[in-house]
């Protein structure tokens, strides 16, 4: 069984995923997240409710965080809250 951290996500995003009830990654997240973090393009197809949205968003948020690192973590935290409350 994979953990969020073992997929390559930073602890801030792992913690945020757990806070919204996603304790461990789903099968589709385990497959997609490492590839997306490596910069691969992907079209993810899976049944409704399997976690495709987080599979796309968590790597995107991590890449944004890395790109704006000098600004600090505020931008990532705000983006995560915006995305998760909109869902």
PDB file of N, CA and C in Angstrom:
ATOM      1  N   UNK A   1       0.840  -1.168   0.000  1.00  0.00           N
ATOM      2  CA  UNK A   1       0.000   0.000   0.000  1.00  0.00           C
ATOM      3  C   UNK A   1       0.893   1.242   0.000  1.00  0.00           C
ATOM      4  N   UNK A   2       0.642   2.136  -0.912  1.00  0.00           N
ATOM      5  CA  UNK A   2       1.448   3.347  -1.055  1.00  0.00           C
ATOM      6  C   UNK A   2       0.971   4.433  -0.089  1.00  0.00           C
ATOM      7  N   UNK A   3       1.874   5.320   0.228  1.00  0.00           N
ATOM      8  CA  UNK A   3       1.509   6.506   1.003  1.00  0.00           C
ATOM      9  C   UNK A   3       1.641   7.711   0.077  1.00  0.00           C
ATOM     10  N   UNK A   4       1.042   8.824   0.476  1.00  0.00           N
ATOM     11  CA  UNK A   4       1.167  10.040  -0.334  1.00  0.00           C
ATOM     12  C   UNK A   4       2.639  10.417  -0.493  1.00  0.00           C
ATOM     13  N   UNK A   5       3.397  10.304   0.584  1.00  0.00           N
ATOM     14  CA  UNK A   5       4.816  10.677   0.558  1.00  0.00           C
ATOM     15  C   UNK A   5       5.601   9.786  -0.395  1.00  0.00           C
ATOM     16  N   UNK A   6       5.272   8.484  -0.423  1.00  0.00           N
ATOM     17  CA  UNK A   6       6.005   7.558  -1.290  1.00  0.00           C
ATOM     18  C   UNK A   6       5.772   7.847  -2.773  1.00  0.00           C
ATOM     19  N   UNK A   7       4.732   8.617  -3.084  1.00  0.00           N
ATOM     20  CA  UNK A   7       4.461   8.992  -4.480  1.00  0.00           C
ATOM     21  C   UNK A   7       5.297  10.188  -4.913  1.00  0.00           C
ATOM     22  N   UNK A   8       5.976  10.818  -3.941  1.00  0.00           N
ATOM     23  CA  UNK A   8       6.837  11.948  -4.273  1.00  0.00           C
ATOM     24  C   UNK A   8       6.275  13.303  -3.896  1.00  0.00           C
ATOM     25  N   UNK A   9       5.137  13.313  -3.217  1.00  0.00           N
ATOM     26  CA  UNK A   9       4.533  14.585  -2.816  1.00  0.00           C
ATOM     27  C   UNK A   9       5.207  15.140  -1.568  1.00  0.00           C
ATOM     28  N   UNK A  10       5.284  16.451  -1.478  1.00  0.00           N
ATOM     29  CA  UNK A  10       5.847  17.096  -0.296  1.00  0.00           C
ATOM     30  C   UNK A  10       4.869  16.923   0.867  1.00  0.00           C
ATOM     31  N   UNK A  11       5.385  16.991   2.082  1.00  0.00           N
ATOM     32  CA  UNK A  11       4.569  16.733   3.271  1.00  0.00           C
ATOM     33  C   UNK A  11       3.381  17.675   3.384  1.00  0.00           C
ATOM     34  N   UNK A  12       3.530  18.907   2.972  1.00  0.00           N
ATOM     35  CA  UNK A  12       2.430  19.871   3.045  1.00  0.00           C
ATOM     36  C   UNK A  12       1.211  19.372   2.263  1.00  0.00           C
ATOM     37  N   UNK A  13       1.450  18.825   1.076  1.00  0.00           N
ATOM     38  CA  UNK A  13       0.346  18.315   0.270  1.00  0.00           C
ATOM     39  C   UNK A  13      -0.164  16.979   0.790  1.00  0.00           C
ATOM     40  N   UNK A  14       0.724  16.151   1.318  1.00  0.00           N
ATOM     41  CA  UNK A  14       0.302  14.883   1.933  1.00  0.00           C
ATOM     42  C   UNK A  14      -0.652  15.167   3.084  1.00  0.00           C
ATOM     43  N   UNK A  15      -0.281  16.106   3.906  1.00  0.00           N
ATOM     44  CA  UNK A  15      -1.096  16.485   5.053  1.00  0.00           C
ATOM     45  C   UNK A  15      -2.439  17.055   4.601  1.00  0.00           C
ATOM     46  N   UNK A  16      -2.417  17.884   3.576  1.00  0.00           N
ATOM     47  CA  UNK A  16      -3.659  18.480   3.068  1.00  0.00           C
ATOM     48  C   UNK A  16      -4.590  17.403   2.522  1.00  0.00           C
ATOM     49  N   UNK A  17      -4.037  16.409   1.833  1.00  0.00           N
ATOM     50  CA  UNK A  17      -4.867  15.316   1.305  1.00  0.00           C
ATOM     51  C   UNK A  17      -5.521  14.547   2.449  1.00  0.00           C
ATOM     52  N   UNK A  18      -4.758  14.277   3.483  1.00  0.00           N
ATOM     53  CA  UNK A  18      -5.310  13.565   4.637  1.00  0.00           C
ATOM     54  C   UNK A  18      -6.389  14.385   5.343  1.00  0.00           C
ATOM     55  N   UNK A  19      -6.198  15.698   5.398  1.00  0.00           N
ATOM     56  CA  UNK A  19      -7.175  16.566   6.067  1.00  0.00           C
ATOM     57  C   UNK A  19      -8.531  16.552   5.373  1.00  0.00           C
ATOM     58  N   UNK A  20      -8.551  16.308   4.071  1.00  0.00           N
ATOM     59  CA  UNK A  20      -9.829  16.262   3.352  1.00  0.00           C
ATOM     60  C   UNK A  20     -10.369  14.836   3.264  1.00  0.00           C
ATOM     61  N   UNK A  21      -9.768  13.924   4.025  1.00  0.00           N
ATOM     62  CA  UNK A  21     -10.296  12.574   4.110  1.00  0.00           C
ATOM     63  C   UNK A  21      -9.648  11.541   3.219  1.00  0.00           C
ATOM     64  N   UNK A  22      -8.644  11.919   2.470  1.00  0.00           N
ATOM     65  CA  UNK A  22      -7.947  10.971   1.598  1.00  0.00           C
ATOM     66  C   UNK A  22      -6.730  10.439   2.365  1.00  0.00           C
ATOM     67  N   UNK A  23      -6.943   9.465   3.215  1.00  0.00           N
ATOM     68  CA  UNK A  23      -5.879   8.947   4.082  1.00  0.00           C
ATOM     69  C   UNK A  23      -4.743   8.298   3.297  1.00  0.00           C
ATOM     70  N   UNK A  24      -5.102   7.512   2.287  1.00  0.00           N
ATOM     71  CA  UNK A  24      -4.097   6.856   1.437  1.00  0.00           C
ATOM     72  C   UNK A  24      -4.502   7.046  -0.016  1.00  0.00           C
ATOM     73  N   UNK A  25      -3.536   7.039  -0.927  1.00  0.00           N
ATOM     74  CA  UNK A  25      -3.865   7.226  -2.339  1.00  0.00           C
ATOM     75  C   UNK A  25      -4.610   6.022  -2.912  1.00  0.00           C
ATOM     76  N   UNK A  26      -5.482   6.308  -3.864  1.00  0.00           N
ATOM     77  CA  UNK A  26      -6.188   5.249  -4.573  1.00  0.00           C
ATOM     78  C   UNK A  26      -5.262   4.651  -5.633  1.00  0.00           C
ATOM     79  N   UNK A  27      -5.726   3.593  -6.261  1.00  0.00           N
ATOM     80  CA  UNK A  27      -4.917   2.940  -7.291  1.00  0.00           C
ATOM     81  C   UNK A  27      -4.573   3.900  -8.430  1.00  0.00           C
ATOM     82  N   UNK A  28      -5.544   4.663  -8.904  1.00  0.00           N
ATOM     83  CA  UNK A  28      -5.280   5.577 -10.022  1.00  0.00           C
ATOM     84  C   UNK A  28      -4.313   6.683  -9.598  1.00  0.00           C
ATOM     85  N   UNK A  29      -4.404   7.139  -8.366  1.00  0.00           N
ATOM     86  CA  UNK A  29      -3.479   8.158  -7.871  1.00  0.00           C
ATOM     87  C   UNK A  29      -2.060   7.596  -7.758  1.00  0.00           C
ATOM     88  N   UNK A  30      -1.957   6.353  -7.324  1.00  0.00           N
ATOM     89  CA  UNK A  30      -0.649   5.708  -7.197  1.00  0.00           C
ATOM     90  C   UNK A  30       0.037   5.577  -8.552  1.00  0.00           C
ATOM     91  N   UNK A  31      -0.738   5.374  -9.588  1.00  0.00           N
ATOM     92  CA  UNK A  31      -0.188   5.247 -10.943  1.00  0.00           C
ATOM     93  C   UNK A  31       0.135   6.619 -11.532  1.00  0.00           C
ATOM     94  N   UNK A  32      -0.800   7.562 -11.398  1.00  0.00           N
ATOM     95  CA  UNK A  32      -0.691   8.840 -12.102  1.00  0.00           C
ATOM     96  C   UNK A  32       0.246   9.854 -11.456  1.00  0.00           C
ATOM     97  N   UNK A  33       0.210   9.992 -10.145  1.00  0.00           N
ATOM     98  CA  UNK A  33       0.943  11.077  -9.483  1.00  0.00           C
ATOM     99  C   UNK A  33       2.450  11.040  -9.760  1.00  0.00           C
ATOM    100  N   UNK A  34       3.125   9.903  -9.619  1.00  0.00           N
ATOM    101  CA  UNK A  34       4.569   9.920  -9.920  1.00  0.00           C
ATOM    102  C   UNK A  34       4.880  10.332 -11.359  1.00  0.00           C
ATOM    103  N   UNK A  35       4.058   9.870 -12.300  1.00  0.00           N
ATOM    104  CA  UNK A  35       4.281  10.238 -13.713  1.00  0.00           C
ATOM    105  C   UNK A  35       4.091  11.734 -13.925  1.00  0.00           C
ATOM    106  N   UNK A  36       3.046  12.284 -13.331  1.00  0.00           N
ATOM    107  CA  UNK A  36       2.792  13.712 -13.489  1.00  0.00           C
ATOM    108  C   UNK A  36       3.870  14.547 -12.804  1.00  0.00           C
ATOM    109  N   UNK A  37       4.365  14.084 -11.670  1.00  0.00           N
ATOM    110  CA  UNK A  37       5.458  14.807 -11.003  1.00  0.00           C
ATOM    111  C   UNK A  37       6.732  14.799 -11.835  1.00  0.00           C
ATOM    112  N   UNK A  38       6.909  13.760 -12.646  1.00  0.00           N
ATOM    113  CA  UNK A  38       8.073  13.682 -13.539  1.00  0.00           C
ATOM    114  C   UNK A  38       7.907  14.574 -14.764  1.00  0.00           C
ATOM    115  N   UNK A  39       6.718  15.141 -14.939  1.00  0.00           N
ATOM    116  CA  UNK A  39       6.472  16.045 -16.065  1.00  0.00           C
ATOM    117  C   UNK A  39       5.826  15.396 -17.263  1.00  0.00           C
ATOM    118  N   UNK A  40       5.410  14.141 -17.127  1.00  0.00           N
ATOM    119  CA  UNK A  40       4.733  13.466 -18.234  1.00  0.00           C
ATOM    120  C   UNK A  40       3.334  14.040 -18.419  1.00  0.00           C
ATOM    121  N   UNK A  41       2.848  13.982 -19.641  1.00  0.00           N
ATOM    122  CA  UNK A  41       1.474  14.350 -19.940  1.00  0.00           C
ATOM    123  C   UNK A  41       0.624  13.114 -19.698  1.00  0.00           C
ATOM    124  N   UNK A  42      -0.622  13.307 -19.303  1.00  0.00           N
ATOM    125  CA  UNK A  42      -1.456  12.151 -19.008  1.00  0.00           C
ATOM    126  C   UNK A  42      -2.923  12.454 -19.244  1.00  0.00           C
ATOM    127  N   UNK A  43      -3.623  11.444 -19.678  1.00  0.00           N
ATOM    128  CA  UNK A  43      -5.081  11.452 -19.726  1.00  0.00           C
ATOM    129  C   UNK A  43      -5.495  10.315 -18.809  1.00  0.00           C
ATOM    130  N   UNK A  44      -6.139  10.653 -17.727  1.00  0.00           N
ATOM    131  CA  UNK A  44      -6.485   9.656 -16.716  1.00  0.00           C
ATOM    132  C   UNK A  44      -7.945   9.255 -16.893  1.00  0.00           C
ATOM    133  N   UNK A  45      -8.156   7.961 -17.061  1.00  0.00           N
ATOM    134  CA  UNK A  45      -9.515   7.435 -17.197  1.00  0.00           C
ATOM    135  C   UNK A  45      -9.765   6.428 -16.088  1.00  0.00           C
ATOM    136  N   UNK A  46     -10.787   6.683 -15.295  1.00  0.00           N
ATOM    137  CA  UNK A  46     -11.162   5.771 -14.213  1.00  0.00           C
ATOM    138  C   UNK A  46     -12.593   6.096 -13.813  1.00  0.00           C
ATOM    139  N   UNK A  47     -13.178   5.214 -13.065  1.00  0.00           N
ATOM    140  CA  UNK A  47     -14.568   5.399 -12.636  1.00  0.00           C
ATOM    141  C   UNK A  47     -14.719   6.643 -11.759  1.00  0.00           C
ATOM    142  N   UNK A  48     -15.931   7.155 -11.710  1.00  0.00           N
ATOM    143  CA  UNK A  48     -16.249   8.285 -10.849  1.00  0.00           C
ATOM    144  C   UNK A  48     -15.958   7.925  -9.396  1.00  0.00           C
ATOM    145  N   UNK A  49     -15.337   8.869  -8.680  1.00  0.00           N
ATOM    146  CA  UNK A  49     -15.071   8.666  -7.264  1.00  0.00           C
ATOM    147  C   UNK A  49     -13.759   7.964  -6.951  1.00  0.00           C
ATOM    148  N   UNK A  50     -12.912   7.780  -7.958  1.00  0.00           N
ATOM    149  CA  UNK A  50     -11.648   7.071  -7.729  1.00  0.00           C
ATOM    150  C   UNK A  50     -10.477   7.996  -7.438  1.00  0.00           C
ATOM    151  N   UNK A  51     -10.692   9.305  -7.489  1.00  0.00           N
ATOM    152  CA  UNK A  51      -9.631  10.233  -7.111  1.00  0.00           C
ATOM    153  C   UNK A  51      -8.873  10.874  -8.259  1.00  0.00           C
ATOM    154  N   UNK A  52      -9.489  10.919  -9.426  1.00  0.00           N
ATOM    155  CA  UNK A  52      -8.804  11.518 -10.580  1.00  0.00           C
ATOM    156  C   UNK A  52      -8.475  12.992 -10.349  1.00  0.00           C
ATOM    157  N   UNK A  53      -9.384  13.718  -9.713  1.00  0.00           N
ATOM    158  CA  UNK A  53      -9.163  15.154  -9.504  1.00  0.00           C
ATOM    159  C   UNK A  53      -7.905  15.399  -8.684  1.00  0.00           C
ATOM    160  N   UNK A  54      -7.762  14.708  -7.561  1.00  0.00           N
ATOM    161  CA  UNK A  54      -6.537  14.871  -6.764  1.00  0.00           C
ATOM    162  C   UNK A  54      -5.315  14.344  -7.507  1.00  0.00           C
ATOM    163  N   UNK A  55      -5.500  13.320  -8.329  1.00  0.00           N
ATOM    164  CA  UNK A  55      -4.374  12.789  -9.108  1.00  0.00           C
ATOM    165  C   UNK A  55      -3.804  13.856 -10.039  1.00  0.00           C
ATOM    166  N   UNK A  56      -4.664  14.711 -10.573  1.00  0.00           N
ATOM    167  CA  UNK A  56      -4.207  15.813 -11.422  1.00  0.00           C
ATOM    168  C   UNK A  56      -3.720  16.997 -10.596  1.00  0.00           C
ATOM    169  N   UNK A  57      -4.478  17.356  -9.572  1.00  0.00           N
ATOM    170  CA  UNK A  57      -4.220  18.611  -8.860  1.00  0.00           C
ATOM    171  C   UNK A  57      -3.020  18.591  -7.925  1.00  0.00           C
ATOM    172  N   UNK A  58      -2.809  17.504  -7.198  1.00  0.00           N
ATOM    173  CA  UNK A  58      -1.689  17.489  -6.247  1.00  0.00           C
ATOM    174  C   UNK A  58      -0.340  17.673  -6.939  1.00  0.00           C
ATOM    175  N   UNK A  59      -0.057  16.959  -8.040  1.00  0.00           N
ATOM    176  CA  UNK A  59       1.219  17.225  -8.728  1.00  0.00           C
ATOM    177  C   UNK A  59       1.297  18.646  -9.287  1.00  0.00           C
ATOM    178  N   UNK A  60       0.167  19.165  -9.785  1.00  0.00           N
ATOM    179  CA  UNK A  60       0.168  20.524 -10.317  1.00  0.00           C
ATOM    180  C   UNK A  60       0.497  21.522  -9.204  1.00  0.00           C
ATOM    181  N   UNK A  61      -0.114  21.344  -8.040  1.00  0.00           N
ATOM    182  CA  UNK A  61       0.157  22.252  -6.929  1.00  0.00           C
ATOM    183  C   UNK A  61       1.606  22.155  -6.468  1.00  0.00           C
ATOM    184  N   UNK A  62       2.157  20.948  -6.483  1.00  0.00           N
ATOM    185  CA  UNK A  62       3.552  20.798  -6.078  1.00  0.00           C
ATOM    186  C   UNK A  62       4.476  21.502  -7.074  1.00  0.00           C
ATOM    187  N   UNK A  63       4.179  21.357  -8.350  1.00  0.00           N
ATOM    188  CA  UNK A  63       5.019  22.021  -9.362  1.00  0.00           C
ATOM    189  C   UNK A  63       4.900  23.539  -9.266  1.00  0.00           C
ATOM    190  N   UNK A  64       3.708  24.032  -8.975  1.00  0.00           N
ATOM    191  CA  UNK A  64       3.529  25.481  -8.781  1.00  0.00           C
ATOM    192  C   UNK A  64       4.325  25.929  -7.566  1.00  0.00           C
ATOM    193  N   UNK A  65       4.235  25.175  -6.491  1.00  0.00           N
ATOM    194  CA  UNK A  65       4.977  25.516  -5.276  1.00  0.00           C
ATOM    195  C   UNK A  65       6.483  25.580  -5.558  1.00  0.00           C
ATOM    196  N   UNK A  66       6.985  24.614  -6.300  1.00  0.00           N
ATOM    197  CA  UNK A  66       8.413  24.596  -6.615  1.00  0.00           C
ATOM    198  C   UNK A  66       8.797  25.772  -7.501  1.00  0.00           C
ATOM    199  N   UNK A  67       7.898  26.183  -8.375  1.00  0.00           N
ATOM    200  CA  UNK A  67       8.190  27.291  -9.279  1.00  0.00           C
ATOM    201  C   UNK A  67       8.188  28.632  -8.567  1.00  0.00           C
ATOM    202  N   UNK A  68       7.408  28.758  -7.484  1.00  0.00           N
ATOM    203  CA  UNK A  68       7.311  30.036  -6.772  1.00  0.00           C
ATOM    204  C   UNK A  68       7.893  29.938  -5.372  1.00  0.00           C
ATOM    205  N   UNK A  69       8.819  29.033  -5.180  1.00  0.00           N
ATOM    206  CA  UNK A  69       9.401  28.789  -3.861  1.00  0.00           C
ATOM    207  C   UNK A  69       9.846  30.063  -3.142  1.00  0.00           C
ATOM    208  N   UNK A  70      10.472  31.046  -3.812  1.00  0.00           N
ATOM    209  CA  UNK A  70      10.896  32.239  -3.075  1.00  0.00           C
ATOM    210  C   UNK A  70       9.734  33.002  -2.440  1.00  0.00           C
ATOM    211  N   UNK A  71       8.529  32.860  -2.976  1.00  0.00           N
ATOM    212  CA  UNK A  71       7.374  33.570  -2.432  1.00  0.00           C
ATOM    213  C   UNK A  71       6.926  32.939  -1.122  1.00  0.00           C
ATOM    214  N   UNK A  72       7.173  31.675  -0.951  1.00  0.00           N
ATOM    215  CA  UNK A  72       6.745  30.976   0.260  1.00  0.00           C
ATOM    216  C   UNK A  72       5.565  30.071   0.007  1.00  0.00           C
ATOM    217  N   UNK A  73       5.074  29.485   1.065  1.00  0.00           N
ATOM    218  CA  UNK A  73       4.038  28.478   0.917  1.00  0.00           C
ATOM    219  C   UNK A  73       2.628  29.030   0.873  1.00  0.00           C
ATOM    220  N   UNK A  74       2.453  30.303   1.054  1.00  0.00           N
ATOM    221  CA  UNK A  74       1.126  30.885   1.086  1.00  0.00           C
ATOM    222  C   UNK A  74       0.351  30.626  -0.201  1.00  0.00           C
ATOM    223  N   UNK A  75       0.999  30.755  -1.339  1.00  0.00           N
ATOM    224  CA  UNK A  75       0.302  30.569  -2.610  1.00  0.00           C
ATOM    225  C   UNK A  75      -0.226  29.153  -2.754  1.00  0.00           C
ATOM    226  N   UNK A  76       0.553  28.155  -2.379  1.00  0.00           N
ATOM    227  CA  UNK A  76       0.112  26.770  -2.481  1.00  0.00           C
ATOM    228  C   UNK A  76      -1.035  26.513  -1.519  1.00  0.00           C
ATOM    229  N   UNK A  77      -0.926  27.000  -0.314  1.00  0.00           N
ATOM    230  CA  UNK A  77      -1.984  26.796   0.673  1.00  0.00           C
ATOM    231  C   UNK A  77      -3.285  27.423   0.196  1.00  0.00           C
ATOM    232  N   UNK A  78      -3.217  28.617  -0.337  1.00  0.00           N
ATOM    233  CA  UNK A  78      -4.419  29.283  -0.850  1.00  0.00           C
ATOM    234  C   UNK A  78      -5.000  28.530  -2.028  1.00  0.00           C
ATOM    235  N   UNK A  79      -4.164  28.069  -2.935  1.00  0.00           N
ATOM    236  CA  UNK A  79      -4.634  27.335  -4.098  1.00  0.00           C
ATOM    237  C   UNK A  79      -5.299  26.035  -3.661  1.00  0.00           C
ATOM    238  N   UNK A  80      -4.697  25.325  -2.728  1.00  0.00           N
ATOM    239  CA  UNK A  80      -5.278  24.075  -2.253  1.00  0.00           C
ATOM    240  C   UNK A  80      -6.641  24.319  -1.630  1.00  0.00           C
ATOM    241  N   UNK A  81      -6.772  25.330  -0.806  1.00  0.00           N
ATOM    242  CA  UNK A  81      -8.056  25.627  -0.190  1.00  0.00           C
ATOM    243  C   UNK A  81      -9.087  25.997  -1.239  1.00  0.00           C
ATOM    244  N   UNK A  82      -8.704  26.778  -2.241  1.00  0.00           N
ATOM    245  CA  UNK A  82      -9.618  27.190  -3.288  1.00  0.00           C
ATOM    246  C   UNK A  82     -10.123  25.977  -4.062  1.00  0.00           C
ATOM    247  N   UNK A  83      -9.228  25.096  -4.445  1.00  0.00           N
ATOM    248  CA  UNK A  83      -9.591  23.926  -5.244  1.00  0.00           C
ATOM    249  C   UNK A  83     -10.474  22.975  -4.445  1.00  0.00           C
ATOM    250  N   UNK A  84     -10.105  22.692  -3.222  1.00  0.00           N
ATOM    251  CA  UNK A  84     -10.845  21.708  -2.442  1.00  0.00           C
ATOM    252  C   UNK A  84     -12.209  22.221  -2.001  1.00  0.00           C
ATOM    253  N   UNK A  85     -12.358  23.528  -1.803  1.00  0.00           N
ATOM    254  CA  UNK A  85     -13.671  24.042  -1.432  1.00  0.00           C
ATOM    255  C   UNK A  85     -14.567  24.161  -2.649  1.00  0.00           C
ATOM    256  N   UNK A  86     -13.989  24.272  -3.830  1.00  0.00           N
ATOM    257  CA  UNK A  86     -14.793  24.356  -5.050  1.00  0.00           C
ATOM    258  C   UNK A  86     -15.339  22.993  -5.452  1.00  0.00           C
ATOM    259  N   UNK A  87     -14.698  21.930  -4.990  1.00  0.00           N
ATOM    260  CA  UNK A  87     -15.098  20.570  -5.391  1.00  0.00           C
ATOM    261  C   UNK A  87     -16.319  20.093  -4.703  1.00  0.00           C
TER     262      UNK A  87
END
